[in-house]
Amino acid sequence: MKKLLFTGLALCMGIFNLFAQTKQITGNVTSAEDKQPIPGVSVIISGTSNGTITDTDGNFTLRVSEKEKLLFSFVGLKTVEIPVTSSTIYNVVMEQEVIGMDEVMVVAYGTSKRSSFTGSAQKVGSDELVGRSTSESIDKMLSGKVSGVRVSSTTGSPGASGEIQIRGVGSINASTTPLYVIDGIPLETGTYGYTGFSTDLLSTLNPEDVESMTILKDAAASSLYGSRAANGVVLITTKKGQSGATKFNFKATYGTSETAMDKVYQHMSADQYLEYVNDALIGTYLYYYEPGLYPEDPGYQDPEVLERARQYAQEDPDGGKWGMATPASDTDWRDVVYKQGETSDFQFSASGGGDKTTFYTGVGYNKIDGIVIGSNFERYSGRVNLNHKATDWLDIAVKQMLSHTSQNGSSDQSDQEQGINYSSPLSMIFAMNPTQPVYNPDGTPNQDAGMGKVKNPLISRIGMGEATDETYEVERYRSLTNANVNMQVLPAFTIRSNFGLDYNDSKTRIWWAPESVDGDVYNGLADHLTYTTIVKNASVIGDFNKTFNNHTLQILGGYEVESLNYRTLQASSSNYSTYKLPELSNGQPLGTGSETAASNLMSFIGNMNYNFNDKLYLSGSIRSDGSSRLGANNRWGNFWSGSAAWRLTMDNSNGLDDIKIRASYGTNGTLPIDYYAHPGLYTFSSGYGSESAIYPIQPDNPNLSWEKSDNFNVGIDFNATGKLSATVEYYHKKTRDLLMLVPLSYLTGFQESWQNLGELTNKGFEFELHSNNIITKNFKWTTDFNITTISSIIDKLPDGKDILKGDGGMFLLREGESINTIYLPTYAGVDPDNGLPLFYLDPENSDELTNFRGLAKPEIQGKSVPDLMGGLTNTFRWGGLELSVLFTYQMGGSLFDYPGYFFHHDGLRIGSFNLAKDVENNWWRQPGDIVDNPRPVGWNADRPDRWSSRHVLSTDHLRLKDIYLGYTLPKSVSDKLHMSSLKVFVNGNNIWTLAKEDTIEPEVTLNGYRTVDTPITKNYLFGVNVEF
Amino acid sequence: MQKNIFYSIILGLALAVTGCEDFLEESPSGSLPSEEAITSVTDLNNAVNGIYTGMIDFDLGLGDFTEPFSYYGGDFIAYAGLKGGDLNYTSSNNQISPMARFEHSAESNFAEQFWQMPYTLAGRVNDILSVIDDIEVNSDETERFNDLKGQLYALRALLHFDVARMFAKLPSITDVNEPNTGIPLSKEKFPVDYEPVRTTLKETYDFIKSDLNTSLELLSQEQNLGRINYWAALGLLARVHLYLEENNEALAAAQEIISISPYSLYTMEEYLTVWDKEGTSESMFEILTNSSYNSQRNSIGYYTHSEGYGEAAMSEQGYHVMTENPDDVRGQLIEWEDAEADMVGFYIQKYPGRDGDLYVNNPKVIRLSEVYLIAAEAKVKGGTASGSQSAADYINQLRQHRIAGYSNVASVTLDDVLTERRKELVAEGHRNWDAWRNGRSIFSPRLNREIDGHFERAILPIPKRERDISPALAQNPGY
């Protein structure tokens, strides 16, 4: 470290020694805001690394030669370029670079000034991402920062996938995630491993390498990506070196984590559980032995029958297996399974360069220990970005990223059809007997702590090298290569060519030790899967750009091909003689498998932009895509957009500098997720006895096509330079030919088939405001606010018929209703007289009640899509101090509480599961009790616990998503330490939440299905950032 | 000049990535388009295997079951025993055990998957039958081709018979001509938008008999491990006739098997040793399992052991029936198991697991003992057929192979035959239907009362999912 500092310092000194120029100039830099001098402004001779910085009075002195240019730059201010003339005095006024309309954004196949862009897109810089949030994955840092973008995740396990949706839900059965493009190359995202363990390729990217992200929302912005753009596009741009002195940056962060919601997944105390079990056994007697539960039963409210039921419960027919005796302990198993998590992150980067070549290079290490014992995530990454100007007509750039990640944990339930797995951490909390101590008196873990087959988490927990281990491990290697050539063929015509290679190798290893819950029957099982993907991409773009008087015309045409190949290799072994050696060769071979698949895309693109005098902007685009995923009859499709903007530049008298009105219309699409969804297929992978077996797995559909969406967008941008800017937009996206997995009668021999049926509309308003509330020399207060309304309504379904979707048909697809509408019977509470549950028999038509959930008809209980959501960031800067506070909020959505269903089991699962804490003293015990939970009945075949409105909870919440407090030490201090900047900071994520329901984590994925998984965490982090 | 070279290289590289002109034609590495899948008799053989393997796979080999479920591999066999009251669960694993409580609704997995499994397999049969005439058959392959075709018809009959037993009332206690008493018939390859409707029970059973009769004309009489042959199809036909109380036909078919088929009854000595073997002397049709292809935790072996799910132990009454005669070797198949403390009980040893693997047990769909019992029952009910013996003769022959020091009886009653059936076929998927079709009830240890075939939950509801697709598909009463 010291050596590096010294080297850095030596380089800085070198700048001054290299001077051998012709004349000395001086000057002063002031702020346009307050006319005060600005210290610390970098003054550099353009194209060189020579320069200086202004002193405390804003003055500078420099030796230059004529014909050179001076470049004045300072964070937060617009960079100024001034040619050196014969003068020796250069006084410069620098303007605030706020949210300006002249910001350059990376857009589809190029860049655009924000002022001339006719579509809907928003840029998020690294300051807002890694500068204010901490996460292992860049997608999770977008939360609350961009209107129209919703971020969520199924589990809080480190490395787990996040979910981003742009402007609602674009599809019912096909993908709803946006296309990611990194430095011009589409990026593979997704699991690429076994389901049952949430991971995502996005976590292989180091967020620190990212310079900016641009979110493309409407057709004008995204239609150039054609058949993959219907869910929006996220463009990621990595950092680039600046010519000048080499800058080093070192950042270290450390933090701890715990569940974001304190009350989530608390269980019943031992005493309460015993009383509950006792009541459940009374219920069992009255249900099975001497019917007396229901008014029509002979033993109904008969004191003698009740006495015999009590007797039965006391005698405990099952031999005390639930600890019916006096509790030996009152154990909080949540504290055993969930512990404090830890995060550490180290980043080191260097950037700089000379006239012709600039570079950025960064290495990073990130390690997170999750709140569940044994769950962790680790990433090593390195990146080199090189830009080189070979000749006056040729620029080349090569970007190379390498990373290695490993993620360990236990099986999760991120696939909602998995049900509850006894070995998942959350079910372990509830499958433990609260009356049992964690340890035996001799200090060893208590073997009898679990109910049923579940072991004490201390011995069945993961990664402990025990005979009861169940571990899941994903290890990934990723290489991302990007080579870019830019040729200036004629002054007005350039050719750009891009080559990308994305190589990803994911290795999943599952180990169920011989005595684990799942490994028992195999006498140990190891299953290894290697999943290799290679994506090759090449494009050639010709770009004509010319200005005639007031007319600027840009025409762009190109050709792009992409091929994605994956290969899997799987092997498993069972029958292990020791739990200590989990490698495949130490067990008996069980099975092997391999598979390859490919998906190819060929495209032609064209784009035209016209600008009249920076007043009127017109733009049009077209893309033709051919995809191997589609049926021969519908393989090629065309996507286009047209847009216009009109800029009314006003005088300053009413405070508004700039108003721009823009509108766009266009189409884009979504391809099927399956690579081979269109042919009728027989699988050959099975066997019968020692012979092969083949059978049909998919009916054919030669007409299978993409989903098409028609997008309309209209917006107004306001800008009062230096004060505020605001955007209001209305979007309307109609998606046709939805790829629906239509359920088929089993008599066809198939369960479902992909068909292009149905229509869906997403629409809403977006509002964004960026305001500089107070800007003085020493104090600065800015506010960023955004709000989005969402409505995702199904317009048309096959034959207009309702479709029930999801586990048990709990989601309703109905014309005129929101996507992911939850459709279940309505729970009316508990009858105080007899403790029986009450449900509305036919809630849409009458008030009649029934005790039987099975007879109750469903009705709409809510929808997962919220009505509105957004974020509010306030940033304060005072001297070297910076405080940034981001609140996110969401209203009008609901979730289905699947864990809550297991933990409010009304007695059904006594002996298997404990109950949620909110059932304590809240179940019916005697006539007159006004409670939320019915009298428990062990193994109740009438199943009042089955899904109903009881399990539908609001996701309304306001969350302190990020709070960031940084302090940059005074220059005098950092100078003494030979650093150009030294900053210490604290950062908190999710540390406070105001939610309508405080027993469940409200940030749920857009299908609204809260799975039986580890909740997301709140994190407290501390860090230091050094530049030299 | 340098520029031109450079442009050419760059453009050339970009185009080279495209490769050949079928760039947009891709096909999967693990499957073939239907038209290429079945073109030879060997393919046909493998396609027929695809139906057999679906009968024991825990998810039909589709990998997309909400909860794993196996047809003949386990759940279907446990279903009859749990609903028949001779089996009972000791655990709270709640896999198939809710059947002992008759706990199933139209939304439940039980209804859906017991429907899905046989009908999906019938769909596979029809898919094969739709292309079977395009297969090139060499002259020396005709016999094998016919045999495979016969297996398809016999399988389709068996699949429908099972659906009818689970989802429709038994024909002997129902007006078979009432509309919607039967089940939908999977007669042909249906289009994807097909909406099934129910038939009458008579139409259902006519279809089953017709398929079996078609198969008998095609099937080989050779013993063929793991496949339906002529004798197995004839035995199933005898069983169907018995269910329909067509006693003459049942008896004639059973007698033909007894007098001509190559199968012989297990001897006393071998009775306890046959259960972990393949292709034993009585086995007319068993479905193959091995360590690669089995029902895993939904296998009958896993259900019937304490070290598995403990979901199909012997009930108290089942234990007493089986062990009432100490000389009866069948009682020795019951053993006390306490591998898991909360699943202790008496368990049947018919599925001990081959080579120590509880998952690997070939379920026997039909074996010779049942044919003797069919003959005896048909005879007791007044059936006649040429060459047939007395009901007591059939029972005596069976008992001589089961009871040490047995002396023949002169006559037997229907209840004698049914009790013998209960003992011989325990845990093989018969008990509830045998009682109910004869107007008897069973005692349910979990509902603590007698249940007869008219109890609404004796049969399963038509799954809600299927009725959402086809609103005209009538529901069973009570659901």
mmCIF file of N, CA and C in Angstrom, chain B residues 48 101 109 130 144 156 172 177 190 241 255 279 301 321 349 351 355 359 365 436 479:
data_model
loop_
_atom_site.group_PDB
_atom_site.id
_atom_site.type_symbol
_atom_site.label_atom_id
_atom_site.label_comp_id
_atom_site.label_asym_id
_atom_site.label_seq_id
_atom_site.Cartn_x
_atom_site.Cartn_y
_atom_site.Cartn_z
ATOM 1 N N VAL B 48 -43.382 -48.065 -26.994
ATOM 2 C CA VAL B 48 -44.227 -48.827 -26.056
ATOM 3 C C VAL B 48 -43.567 -48.816 -24.678
ATOM 4 N N ARG B 101 -58.006 -41.309 4.853
ATOM 5 C CA ARG B 101 -59.039 -40.456 5.437
ATOM 6 C C ARG B 101 -60.051 -40.025 4.376
ATOM 7 N N ASN B 109 -54.114 -32.445 -5.493
ATOM 8 C CA ASN B 109 -53.196 -33.171 -6.363
ATOM 9 C C ASN B 109 -53.664 -34.597 -6.597
ATOM 10 N N SER B 130 -51.404 -43.417 -33.998
ATOM 11 C CA SER B 130 -51.667 -42.525 -35.133
ATOM 12 C C SER B 130 -50.585 -42.629 -36.212
ATOM 13 N N ARG B 144 -43.599 -59.458 -34.242
ATOM 14 C CA ARG B 144 -43.211 -58.531 -33.175
ATOM 15 C C ARG B 144 -44.036 -57.246 -33.262
ATOM 16 N N ARG B 156 -54.102 -49.547 -23.231
ATOM 17 C CA ARG B 156 -55.154 -48.525 -23.259
ATOM 18 C C ARG B 156 -56.368 -48.998 -22.460
ATOM 19 N N SER B 172 -71.148 -52.847 -10.933
ATOM 20 C CA SER B 172 -72.064 -53.808 -10.304
ATOM 21 C C SER B 172 -73.019 -53.153 -9.321
ATOM 22 N N ASN B 177 -76.290 -47.386 -17.505
ATOM 23 C CA ASN B 177 -76.771 -46.649 -18.672
ATOM 24 C C ASN B 177 -77.081 -45.182 -18.382
ATOM 25 N N PHE B 190 -56.041 -36.721 -29.978
ATOM 26 C CA PHE B 190 -56.911 -35.547 -29.964
ATOM 27 C C PHE B 190 -56.133 -34.273 -30.283
ATOM 28 N N HIS B 241 -64.506 -58.672 -16.662
ATOM 29 C CA HIS B 241 -65.793 -59.400 -16.680
ATOM 30 C C HIS B 241 -66.316 -59.622 -15.266
ATOM 31 N N GLN B 255 -60.304 -69.852 -16.698
ATOM 32 C CA GLN B 255 -60.039 -71.287 -16.872
ATOM 33 C C GLN B 255 -59.031 -71.520 -18.004
ATOM 34 N N GLY B 279 -39.769 -61.693 -12.550
ATOM 35 C CA GLY B 279 -40.220 -62.768 -13.432
ATOM 36 C C GLY B 279 -40.438 -64.095 -12.740
ATOM 37 N N GLY B 301 -42.384 -49.554 -2.282
ATOM 38 C CA GLY B 301 -41.428 -50.029 -1.280
ATOM 39 C C GLY B 301 -41.156 -48.977 -0.220
ATOM 40 N N VAL B 321 -56.374 -60.133 10.054
ATOM 41 C CA VAL B 321 -56.805 -61.013 8.953
ATOM 42 C C VAL B 321 -55.620 -61.827 8.441
ATOM 43 N N GLN B 349 -44.161 -57.339 3.727
ATOM 44 C CA GLN B 349 -42.840 -57.495 3.114
ATOM 45 C C GLN B 349 -42.937 -57.883 1.637
ATOM 46 N N TYR B 351 -42.691 -55.801 -0.715
ATOM 47 C CA TYR B 351 -41.851 -54.885 -1.483
ATOM 48 C C TYR B 351 -40.557 -54.607 -0.722
ATOM 49 N N ASP B 355 -31.945 -55.905 -4.210
ATOM 50 C CA ASP B 355 -30.577 -55.494 -3.874
ATOM 51 C C ASP B 355 -30.563 -54.385 -2.816
ATOM 52 N N TYR B 359 -36.555 -48.578 -3.449
ATOM 53 C CA TYR B 359 -37.238 -48.021 -4.615
ATOM 54 C C TYR B 359 -37.476 -49.075 -5.702
ATOM 55 N N VAL B 365 -48.970 -56.401 -11.841
ATOM 56 C CA VAL B 365 -50.293 -55.931 -12.233
ATOM 57 C C VAL B 365 -51.279 -57.094 -12.187
ATOM 58 N N TRP B 436 -66.338 -53.349 -2.364
ATOM 59 C CA TRP B 436 -67.457 -52.505 -2.800
ATOM 60 C C TRP B 436 -68.222 -53.095 -3.989
ATOM 61 N N TYR B 479 -69.181 -33.458 -4.834
ATOM 62 C CA TYR B 479 -67.986 -32.617 -4.933
ATOM 63 C C TYR B 479 -68.328 -31.242 -5.514
#
